[in-house]
XYZ file of C-alpha atoms in Angstrom:
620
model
C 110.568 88.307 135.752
C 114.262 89.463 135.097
C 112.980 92.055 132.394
C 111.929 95.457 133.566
C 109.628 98.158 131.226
C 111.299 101.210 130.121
C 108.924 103.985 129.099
C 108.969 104.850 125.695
C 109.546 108.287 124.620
C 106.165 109.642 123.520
C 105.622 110.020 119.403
C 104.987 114.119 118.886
C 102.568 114.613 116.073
C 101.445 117.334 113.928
C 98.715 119.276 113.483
C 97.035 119.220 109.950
C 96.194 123.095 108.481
C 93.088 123.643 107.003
C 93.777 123.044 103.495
C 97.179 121.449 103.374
C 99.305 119.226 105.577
C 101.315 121.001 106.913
C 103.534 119.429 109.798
C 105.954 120.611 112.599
C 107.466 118.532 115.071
C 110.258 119.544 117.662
C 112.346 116.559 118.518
C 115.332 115.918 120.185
C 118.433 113.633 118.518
C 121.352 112.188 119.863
C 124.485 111.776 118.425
C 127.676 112.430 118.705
C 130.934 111.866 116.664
C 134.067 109.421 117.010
C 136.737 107.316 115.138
C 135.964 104.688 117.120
C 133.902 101.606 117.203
C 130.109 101.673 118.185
C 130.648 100.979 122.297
C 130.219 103.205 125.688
C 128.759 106.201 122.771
C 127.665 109.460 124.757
C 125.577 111.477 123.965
C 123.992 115.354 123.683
C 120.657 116.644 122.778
C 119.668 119.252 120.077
C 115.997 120.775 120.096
C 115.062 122.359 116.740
C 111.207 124.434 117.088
C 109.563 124.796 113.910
C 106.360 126.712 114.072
C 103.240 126.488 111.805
C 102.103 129.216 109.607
C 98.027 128.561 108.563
C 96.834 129.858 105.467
C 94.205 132.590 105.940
C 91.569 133.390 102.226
C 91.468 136.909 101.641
C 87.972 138.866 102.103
C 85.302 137.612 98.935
C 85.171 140.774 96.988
C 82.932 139.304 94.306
C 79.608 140.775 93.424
C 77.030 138.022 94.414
C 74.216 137.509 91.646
C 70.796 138.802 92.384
C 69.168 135.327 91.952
C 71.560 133.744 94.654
C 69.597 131.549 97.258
C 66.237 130.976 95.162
C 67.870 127.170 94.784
C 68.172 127.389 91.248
C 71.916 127.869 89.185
C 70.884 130.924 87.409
C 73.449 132.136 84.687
C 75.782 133.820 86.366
C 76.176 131.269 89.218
C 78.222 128.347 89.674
C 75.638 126.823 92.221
C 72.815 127.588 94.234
C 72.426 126.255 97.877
C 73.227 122.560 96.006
C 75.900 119.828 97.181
C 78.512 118.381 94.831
C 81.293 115.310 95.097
C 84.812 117.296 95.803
C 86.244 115.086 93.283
C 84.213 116.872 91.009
C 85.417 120.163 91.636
C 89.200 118.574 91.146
C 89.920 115.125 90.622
C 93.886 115.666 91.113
C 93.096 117.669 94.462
C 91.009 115.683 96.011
C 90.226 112.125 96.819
C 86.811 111.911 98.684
C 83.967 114.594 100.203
C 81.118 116.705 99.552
C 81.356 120.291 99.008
C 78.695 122.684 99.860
C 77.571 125.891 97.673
C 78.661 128.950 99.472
C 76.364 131.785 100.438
C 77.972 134.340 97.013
C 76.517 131.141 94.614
C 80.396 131.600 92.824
C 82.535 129.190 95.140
C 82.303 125.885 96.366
C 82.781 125.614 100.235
C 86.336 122.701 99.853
C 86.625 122.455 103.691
C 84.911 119.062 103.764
C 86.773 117.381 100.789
C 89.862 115.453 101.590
C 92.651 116.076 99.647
C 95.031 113.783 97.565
C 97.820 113.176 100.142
C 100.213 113.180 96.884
C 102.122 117.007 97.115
C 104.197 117.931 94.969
C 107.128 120.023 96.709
C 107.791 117.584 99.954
C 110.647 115.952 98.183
C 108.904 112.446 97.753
C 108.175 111.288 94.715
C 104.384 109.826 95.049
C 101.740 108.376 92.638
C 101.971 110.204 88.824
C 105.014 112.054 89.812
C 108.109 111.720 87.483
C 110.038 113.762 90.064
C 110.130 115.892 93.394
C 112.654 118.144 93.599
C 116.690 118.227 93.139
C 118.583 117.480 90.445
C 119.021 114.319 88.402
C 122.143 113.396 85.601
C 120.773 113.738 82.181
C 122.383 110.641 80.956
C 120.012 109.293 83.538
C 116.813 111.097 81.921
C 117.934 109.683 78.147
C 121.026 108.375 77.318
C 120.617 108.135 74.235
C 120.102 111.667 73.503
C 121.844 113.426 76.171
C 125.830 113.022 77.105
C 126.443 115.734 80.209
C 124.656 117.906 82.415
C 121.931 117.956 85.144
C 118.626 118.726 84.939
C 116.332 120.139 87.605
C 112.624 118.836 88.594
C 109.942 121.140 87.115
C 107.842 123.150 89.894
C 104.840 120.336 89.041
C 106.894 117.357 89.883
C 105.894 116.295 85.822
C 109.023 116.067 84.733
C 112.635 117.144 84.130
C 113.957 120.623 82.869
C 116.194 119.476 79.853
C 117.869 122.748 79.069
C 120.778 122.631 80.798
C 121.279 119.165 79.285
C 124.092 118.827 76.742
C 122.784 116.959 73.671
C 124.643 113.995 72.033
C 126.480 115.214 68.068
C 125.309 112.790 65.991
C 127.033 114.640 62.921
C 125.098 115.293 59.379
C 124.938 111.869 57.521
C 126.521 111.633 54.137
C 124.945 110.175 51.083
C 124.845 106.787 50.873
C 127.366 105.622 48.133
C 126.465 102.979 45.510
C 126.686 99.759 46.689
C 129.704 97.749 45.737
C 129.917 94.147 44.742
C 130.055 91.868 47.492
C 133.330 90.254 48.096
C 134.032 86.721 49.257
C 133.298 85.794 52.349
C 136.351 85.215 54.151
C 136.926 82.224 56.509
C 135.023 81.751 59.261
C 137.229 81.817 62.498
C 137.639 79.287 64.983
C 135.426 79.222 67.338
C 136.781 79.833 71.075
C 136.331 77.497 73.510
C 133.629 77.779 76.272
C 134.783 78.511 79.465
C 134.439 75.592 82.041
C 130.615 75.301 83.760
C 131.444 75.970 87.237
C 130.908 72.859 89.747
C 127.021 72.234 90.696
C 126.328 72.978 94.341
C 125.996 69.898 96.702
C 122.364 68.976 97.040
C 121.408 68.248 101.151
C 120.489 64.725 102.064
C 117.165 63.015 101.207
C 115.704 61.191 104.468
C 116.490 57.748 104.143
C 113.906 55.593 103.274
C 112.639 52.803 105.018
C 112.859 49.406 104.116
C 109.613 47.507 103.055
C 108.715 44.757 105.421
C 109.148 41.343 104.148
C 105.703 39.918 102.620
C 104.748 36.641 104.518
C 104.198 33.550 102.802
C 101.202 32.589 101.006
C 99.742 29.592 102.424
C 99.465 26.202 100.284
C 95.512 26.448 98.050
C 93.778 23.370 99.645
C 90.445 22.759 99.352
C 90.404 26.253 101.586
C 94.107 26.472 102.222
C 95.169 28.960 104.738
C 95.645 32.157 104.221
C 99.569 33.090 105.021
C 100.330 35.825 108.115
C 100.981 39.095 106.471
C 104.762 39.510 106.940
C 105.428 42.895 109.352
C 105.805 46.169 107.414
C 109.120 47.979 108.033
C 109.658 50.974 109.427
C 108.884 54.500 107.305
C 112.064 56.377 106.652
C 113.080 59.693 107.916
C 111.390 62.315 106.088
C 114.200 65.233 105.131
C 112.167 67.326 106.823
C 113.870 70.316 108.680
C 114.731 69.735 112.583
C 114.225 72.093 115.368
C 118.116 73.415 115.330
C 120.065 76.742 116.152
C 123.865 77.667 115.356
C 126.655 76.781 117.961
C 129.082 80.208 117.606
C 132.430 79.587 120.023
C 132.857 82.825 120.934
C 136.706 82.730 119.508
C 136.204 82.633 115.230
C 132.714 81.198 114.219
C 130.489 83.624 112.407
C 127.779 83.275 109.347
C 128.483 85.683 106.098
C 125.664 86.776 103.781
C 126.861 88.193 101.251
C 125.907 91.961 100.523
C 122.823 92.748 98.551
C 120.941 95.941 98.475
C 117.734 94.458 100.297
C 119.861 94.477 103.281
C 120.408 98.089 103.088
C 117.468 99.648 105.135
C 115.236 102.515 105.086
C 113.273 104.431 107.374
C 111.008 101.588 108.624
C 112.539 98.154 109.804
C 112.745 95.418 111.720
C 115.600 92.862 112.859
C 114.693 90.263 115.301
C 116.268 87.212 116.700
C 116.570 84.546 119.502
C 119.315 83.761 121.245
C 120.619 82.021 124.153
C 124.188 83.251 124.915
C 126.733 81.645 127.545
C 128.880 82.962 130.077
C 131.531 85.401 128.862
C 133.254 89.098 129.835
C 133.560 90.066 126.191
C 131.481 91.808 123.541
C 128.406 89.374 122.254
C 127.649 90.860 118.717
C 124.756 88.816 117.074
C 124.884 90.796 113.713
C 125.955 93.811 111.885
C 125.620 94.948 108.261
C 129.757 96.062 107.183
C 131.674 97.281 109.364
C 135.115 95.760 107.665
C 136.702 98.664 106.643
C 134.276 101.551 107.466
C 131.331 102.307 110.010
C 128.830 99.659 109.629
C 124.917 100.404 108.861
C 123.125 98.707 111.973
C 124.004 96.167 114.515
C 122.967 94.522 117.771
C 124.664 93.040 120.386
C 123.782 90.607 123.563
C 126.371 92.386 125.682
C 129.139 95.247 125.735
C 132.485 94.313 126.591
C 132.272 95.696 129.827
C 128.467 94.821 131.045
C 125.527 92.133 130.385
C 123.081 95.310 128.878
C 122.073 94.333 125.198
C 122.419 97.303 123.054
C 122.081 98.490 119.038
C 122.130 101.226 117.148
C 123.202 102.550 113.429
C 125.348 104.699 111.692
C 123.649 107.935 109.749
C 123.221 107.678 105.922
C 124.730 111.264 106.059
C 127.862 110.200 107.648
C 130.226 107.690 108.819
C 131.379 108.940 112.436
C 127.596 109.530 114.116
C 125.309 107.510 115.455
C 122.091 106.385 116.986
C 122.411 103.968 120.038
C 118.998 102.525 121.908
C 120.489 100.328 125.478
C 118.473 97.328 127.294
C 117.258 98.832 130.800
C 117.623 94.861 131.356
C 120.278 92.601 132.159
C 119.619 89.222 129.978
C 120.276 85.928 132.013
C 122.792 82.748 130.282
C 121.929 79.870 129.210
C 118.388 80.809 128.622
C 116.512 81.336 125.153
C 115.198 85.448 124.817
C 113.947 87.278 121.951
C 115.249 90.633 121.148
C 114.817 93.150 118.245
C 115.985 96.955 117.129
C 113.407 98.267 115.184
C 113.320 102.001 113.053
C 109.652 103.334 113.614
C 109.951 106.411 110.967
C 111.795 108.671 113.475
C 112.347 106.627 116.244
C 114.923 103.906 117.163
C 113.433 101.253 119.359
C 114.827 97.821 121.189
C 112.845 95.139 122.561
C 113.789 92.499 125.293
C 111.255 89.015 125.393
C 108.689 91.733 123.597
C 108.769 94.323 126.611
C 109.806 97.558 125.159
C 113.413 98.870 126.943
C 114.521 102.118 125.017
C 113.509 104.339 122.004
C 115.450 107.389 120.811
C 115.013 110.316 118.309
C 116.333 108.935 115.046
C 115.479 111.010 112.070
C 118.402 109.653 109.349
C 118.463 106.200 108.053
C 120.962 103.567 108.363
C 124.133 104.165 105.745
C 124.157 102.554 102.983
C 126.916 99.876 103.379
C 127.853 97.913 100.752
C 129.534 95.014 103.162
C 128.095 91.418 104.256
C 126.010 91.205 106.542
C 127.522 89.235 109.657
C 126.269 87.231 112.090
C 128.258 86.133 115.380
C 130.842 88.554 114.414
C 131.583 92.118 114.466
C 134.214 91.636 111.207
C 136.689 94.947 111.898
C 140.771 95.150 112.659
C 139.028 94.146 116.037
C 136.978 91.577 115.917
C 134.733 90.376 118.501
C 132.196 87.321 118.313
C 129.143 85.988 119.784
C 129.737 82.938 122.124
C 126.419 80.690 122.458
C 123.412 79.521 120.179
C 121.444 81.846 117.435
C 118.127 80.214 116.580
C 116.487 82.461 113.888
C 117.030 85.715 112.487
C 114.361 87.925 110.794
C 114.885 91.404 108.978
C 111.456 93.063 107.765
C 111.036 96.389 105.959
C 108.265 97.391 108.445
C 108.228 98.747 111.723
C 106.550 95.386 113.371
C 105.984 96.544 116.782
C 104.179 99.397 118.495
C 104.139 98.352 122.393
C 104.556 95.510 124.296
C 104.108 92.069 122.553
C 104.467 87.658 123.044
C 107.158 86.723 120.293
C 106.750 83.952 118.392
C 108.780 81.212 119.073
C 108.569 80.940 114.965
C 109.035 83.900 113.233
C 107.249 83.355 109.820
C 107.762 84.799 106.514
C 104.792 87.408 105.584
C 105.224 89.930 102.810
C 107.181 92.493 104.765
C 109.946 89.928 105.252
C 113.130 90.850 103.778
C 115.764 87.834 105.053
C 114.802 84.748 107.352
C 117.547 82.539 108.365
C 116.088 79.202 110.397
C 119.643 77.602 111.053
C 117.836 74.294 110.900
C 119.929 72.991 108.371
C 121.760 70.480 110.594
C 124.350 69.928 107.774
C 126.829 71.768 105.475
C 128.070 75.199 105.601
C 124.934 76.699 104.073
C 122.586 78.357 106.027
C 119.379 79.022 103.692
C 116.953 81.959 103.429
C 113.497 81.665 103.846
C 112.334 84.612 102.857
C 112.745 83.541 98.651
C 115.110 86.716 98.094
C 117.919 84.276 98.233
C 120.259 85.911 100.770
C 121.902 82.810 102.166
C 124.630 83.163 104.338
C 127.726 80.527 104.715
C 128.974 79.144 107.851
C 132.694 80.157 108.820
C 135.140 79.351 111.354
C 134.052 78.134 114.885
C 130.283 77.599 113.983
C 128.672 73.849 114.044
C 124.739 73.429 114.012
C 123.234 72.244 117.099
C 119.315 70.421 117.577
C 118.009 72.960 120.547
C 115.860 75.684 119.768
C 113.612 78.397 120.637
C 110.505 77.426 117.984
C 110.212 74.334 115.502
C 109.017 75.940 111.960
C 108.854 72.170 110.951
C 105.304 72.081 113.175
C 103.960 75.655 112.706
C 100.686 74.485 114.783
C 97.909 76.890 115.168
C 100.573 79.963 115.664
C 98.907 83.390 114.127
C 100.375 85.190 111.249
C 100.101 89.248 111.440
C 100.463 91.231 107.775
C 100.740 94.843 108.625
C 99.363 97.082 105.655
C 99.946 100.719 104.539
C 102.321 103.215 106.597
C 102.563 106.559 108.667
C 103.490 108.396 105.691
C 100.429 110.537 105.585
C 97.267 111.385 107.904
C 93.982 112.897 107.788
C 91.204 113.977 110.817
C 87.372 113.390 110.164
C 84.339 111.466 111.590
C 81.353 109.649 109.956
C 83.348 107.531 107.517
C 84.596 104.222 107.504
C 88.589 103.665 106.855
C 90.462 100.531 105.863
C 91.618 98.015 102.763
C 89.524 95.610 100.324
C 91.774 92.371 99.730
C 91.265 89.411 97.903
C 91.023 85.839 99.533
C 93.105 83.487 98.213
C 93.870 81.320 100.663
C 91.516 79.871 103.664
C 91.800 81.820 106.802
C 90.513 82.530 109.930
C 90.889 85.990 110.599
C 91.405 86.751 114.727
C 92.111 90.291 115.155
C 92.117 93.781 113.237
C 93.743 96.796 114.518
C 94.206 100.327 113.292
C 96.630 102.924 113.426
C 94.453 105.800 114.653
C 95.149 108.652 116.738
C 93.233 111.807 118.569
C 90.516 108.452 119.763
C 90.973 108.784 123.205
C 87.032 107.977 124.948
C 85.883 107.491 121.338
C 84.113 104.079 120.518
C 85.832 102.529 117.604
C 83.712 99.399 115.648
C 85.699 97.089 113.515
C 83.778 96.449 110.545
C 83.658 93.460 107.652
C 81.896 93.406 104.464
C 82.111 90.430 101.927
C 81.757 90.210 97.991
C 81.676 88.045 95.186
C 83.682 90.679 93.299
C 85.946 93.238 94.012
C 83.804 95.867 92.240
C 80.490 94.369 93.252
C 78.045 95.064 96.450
C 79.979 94.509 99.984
C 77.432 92.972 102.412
C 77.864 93.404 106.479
C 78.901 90.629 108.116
C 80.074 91.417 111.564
C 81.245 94.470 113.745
C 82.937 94.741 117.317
C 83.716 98.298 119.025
C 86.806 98.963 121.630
C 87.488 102.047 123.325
C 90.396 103.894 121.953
C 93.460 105.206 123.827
C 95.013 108.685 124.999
C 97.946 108.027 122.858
C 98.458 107.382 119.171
C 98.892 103.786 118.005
C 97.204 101.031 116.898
C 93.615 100.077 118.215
C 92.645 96.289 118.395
C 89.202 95.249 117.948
C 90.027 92.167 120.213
C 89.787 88.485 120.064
C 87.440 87.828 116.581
C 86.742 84.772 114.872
C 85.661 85.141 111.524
C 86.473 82.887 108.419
C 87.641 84.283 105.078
C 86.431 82.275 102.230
C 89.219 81.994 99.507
C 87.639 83.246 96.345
C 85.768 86.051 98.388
C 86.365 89.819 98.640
C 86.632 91.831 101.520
C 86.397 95.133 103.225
C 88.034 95.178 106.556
C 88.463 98.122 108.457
C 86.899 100.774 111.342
C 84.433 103.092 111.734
C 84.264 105.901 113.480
C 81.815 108.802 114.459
C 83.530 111.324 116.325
C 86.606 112.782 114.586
C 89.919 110.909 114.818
C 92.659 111.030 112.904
C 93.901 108.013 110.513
C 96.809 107.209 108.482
C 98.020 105.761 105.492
C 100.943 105.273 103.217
C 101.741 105.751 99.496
C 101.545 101.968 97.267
C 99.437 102.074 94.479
C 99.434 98.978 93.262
C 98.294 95.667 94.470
C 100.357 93.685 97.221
C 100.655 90.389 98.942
C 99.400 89.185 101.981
C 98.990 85.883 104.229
C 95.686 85.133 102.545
C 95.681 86.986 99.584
C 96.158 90.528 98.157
C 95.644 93.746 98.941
C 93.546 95.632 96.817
C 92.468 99.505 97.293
C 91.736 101.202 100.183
C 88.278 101.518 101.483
C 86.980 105.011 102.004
C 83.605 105.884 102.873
C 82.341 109.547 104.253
C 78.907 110.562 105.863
C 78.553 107.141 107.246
C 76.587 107.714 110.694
C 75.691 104.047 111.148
C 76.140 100.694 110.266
C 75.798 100.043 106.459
C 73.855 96.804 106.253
C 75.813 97.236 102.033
C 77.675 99.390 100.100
C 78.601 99.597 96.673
C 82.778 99.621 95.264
C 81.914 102.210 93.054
C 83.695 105.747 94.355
C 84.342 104.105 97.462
C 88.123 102.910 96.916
C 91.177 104.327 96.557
C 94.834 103.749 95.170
C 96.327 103.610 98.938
C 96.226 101.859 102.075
C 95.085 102.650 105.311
C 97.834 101.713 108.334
C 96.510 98.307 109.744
C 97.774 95.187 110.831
C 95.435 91.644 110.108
C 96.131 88.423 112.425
C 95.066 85.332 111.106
C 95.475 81.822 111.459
């Protein structure tokens, strides 16, 4: 095998404080600044420590009652030795839990509940917030009422502090005279001429049709004539279906443009992916980057530098146009062969992978600039331009991070719900090169590019190959044991389901069971229908119950997620409202606590919330 493994650079995470999350991470970021283009970067490292403060209650100074601990709430007491749902105590604080009376019979004991993971103060604005933190243009706020000034986010993230805004005159309204009589209507004016429909675009080809086979001869009715021979039925006509193709760049002008649009201006998770098969050449093999005409461009990936065969990508910071982020191959890539690669932003981390083996990640805590360019492929488009010489067959861009370790690619890459652009090149005619992914972000063929018939993967016979949907984020996470974690979705289409996996972390030595419950209805009673356990790791990532086969019945509800006993720590991100998937929808998020063995049922009441929990669901 020509590929090597690189070690990846090991995720630090935080500890959680008693009451709130609290986080502190020390990292280390290259970057570096430069005029010039993104090629032979170096780099220096910065550590920043941040320590962690925890939150210690002050001494109870309250006078306990005299009738504390006979069991009973006497007046006077807010409990008595009872139990009571957290969410009871505060439905905005927390989420899920029991609280326990404490021994003055005046305070519930919180340290069990979980709390909402929506703070107001961390500068994201999550579920019922209006805002969270800085400032915001009232003419933004209310145009109609307001004409200058800012206004700043209120300390409870409810809404906007309006008082510095400047308010629009609208001037004291004079009395309405009397009405006078109505004059004649003057003549109505010509009517301008509408502007000329622009020019339809060409539709592609149909297959051609076959011809019908001429229809023998009936033979002459005698008293039992013969029967005539059945003439021979012609030959069925091509289909129009797409071929197994790639684009031809020549390494000298050809490139494909896409036109800019915002979805191709990415965040802090992402994925771009591609195969390739490059030929021989000493100069710099871009395969695409977002601008880059006239400025520094947002992201971009190359098969080669112009002076060695090492693949490398990177992106510019949002917060400025002369520093970077640059992850290198560890492995030289051979010609002439088909190889996948991808660059892929994990939160804080910039990652590459070569044929699925993971070669570099680096520290990358800013997001790629917003660039309001084309995106390019085959071409770096500056006042020194460079272009990729061999075939592209299939480009994906997802808003997820898609990969957490070493992985098979697909020699299709399908569109899922995460998908963001999907170019096949399988066109085989024209200068249009579709998207897939229904957001419309076709790209046009310029220059030295022709299609070609060899390819990597034929989307035109998908065959039994597995589609993964990856659900929730690691926005937020939470420690605890005796509860069951995951999503409800709804089944709309018929699946086979063929692996689950978790994003769990603190699990190492701790069995893990995978867990399914079905339903009629999404609120109704979940029954058990199978679990598997695995072993979890010593480092944080997702945990794979293994090879499963279980069907999911369109029309059907269900809960899929893990179990746990021991304490481990889960995450999960910040949608509230319901989402596609491969075979349906997700719904809530399943959230069950004192659970210390298999529920043979359980009810949707109280058990769901308005998140998901960080899996990924392969199914075929």
């Amino acid at each position: 095998m020509f590929l090597k493994r690189v070690v990846f650079t090991a995720f630090l995470f935080c500890a959680a404080s008693i009451f709130i999350f609290t986080t502190s991470c020390g990292g280390s970021v290259k970057t570096k600044t430069s005029t010039g283009e993104e090629n032979d970067h170096e780099f220096s490292d910065t550590d920043t420590d941040y320590e962690m403060n925890d939150e210690i209650d002050a001494p109870d100074e309250k006078v306990i009652p005299e009738t504390c601990g006979d069991g009973i709430v006497d007046e006077g007491e807010l409990c008595d030795g009872n139990l009571i749902d957290c969410v009871e105590i505060d439905s905005q604080k927390y989420v899920s839990g029991r609280a326990r009376c404490k021994d003055n019979c005046l305070e519930w004991d919180t340290l069990t509940c979980e709390e909402n993971p929506y703070v107001c103060g961390n500068g994201i604005v999550e579920g019922d917030e209006v805002c969270d933190g800085g400032l915001e243009d009232c003419v933004d706020i209310d145009p109609d009422l307001y004409e200058a000034g800012k206004a700043r986010c209120l300390d409870d993230c409810s809404g906007y502090d309006t008082v510095t805004c400047s308010e629009k005159d609208t001037g004291n309204t004079g009395n309405t005279g009397d009405t006078g009589d109505t004059g004649d209507t003057g003549d109505t004016g010509d009517t301008g001429d509408t502007g000329d429909t622009g020019d339809t675009g060409d539709t592609g080809d149909t297959g051609d049709t076959g011809d019908t086979g001429d229809t023998g001869d009936t033979g002459d009715t005698g008293d039992t004539g013969d029967t005539g021979d059945t003439g021979d039925t012609g030959d069925t006509g091509d289909t129009g279906e797409p071929a197994c193709g790639s684009i031809d760049l020549d390494g000298s002008s050809g490139y494909v443009e896409v036109i800019h649009n915002a979805l191709l201006n990415l965040g802090s998770h992402w994925t771009v992916e591609a195969w390739i098969k490059r030929r021989p050449s000493t100069f710099q093999q871009p395969i695409f980057r977002k601008g880059g005409i006239t400025t520094a461009p947002g992201y971009y990936l190359y098969a080669r530098s112009g002076t060695s065969n090492y693949p490398y990508g990177g992106m510019y910071y949002e917060t400025s146009a002369s520093g970077w982020y640059t992850v290198n191959s560890g492995s030289t890539v051979p010609v002439d062969e088909w190889y996948h690669i991808a660059l892929e932003k994990n939160g804080e981390y910039l990652n590459m992978y070569i044929n699925g083996l993971p070669e570099e990640t680096t520290a990358a805590q800013f997001n790629p600039r917003i660039v309001n360019e084309s995106f390019f492929i085959g071409s770096r488009r500056s006042s020194t331009p460079s272009y990729f010489n061999g075939l592209i067959d299939q480009i994906k861009i997802s808003s997820i991070a898609r990969y957490s370790g070493a992985f098979t690619p697909e020699t299709v890459l399908y569109n899922d719900a995460s998908t963001v652009a999907l170019w096949y090149f399988d066109e085989g005619s024209g200068i249009t090169a579709y998207d897939s992914s229904g957001n419309n972000l076709d790209g046009t063929l310029t220059g030295g590019v022709t299609w070609s018939d060899d390819c990597a993967g034929d989307p035109a016979d998908p065959g039994e190959t597995p589609v993964v949907d990856t659900v929730g984020s690691t926005n937020t996470n939470w420690s605890g044991g005796n509860r069951i974690r995951g999503n409800y979705y709804a089944c709309t289409v018929d699946k086979t389901l063929t692996e689950i996996e978790m994003y769990l972390g603190n699990t190492s030595g701790k069995t893990i069971f995978f867990e399914i419950f079905e339903a009629s209805t999404l609120t109704g009673t979940y029954s058990f229908v199978t679990s598997v356990s695995s072993t979890g790791s010593s480092s944080t990532g997702f945990i794979s119950s293994g090879e499963i086969n279980v069907p999911l019945e369109s029309g059907k509800f269900y809960s899929i997620g893990a179990r746990f006993s021991d304490s481990v720590t889960y995450y999960y991100g910040a949608i509230t409202s319901p989402f596609s998937v491969s075979f349906g929808t997700w719904e809530k998020g399943v959230i069950l606590d004192d659970i210390y063995s298999q529920p043979s049922s359980f009810q949707y009441t109280n058990n769901n919330i308005d998140y998901p929990y960080y899996q990924r669901l392969t199914t075929k």
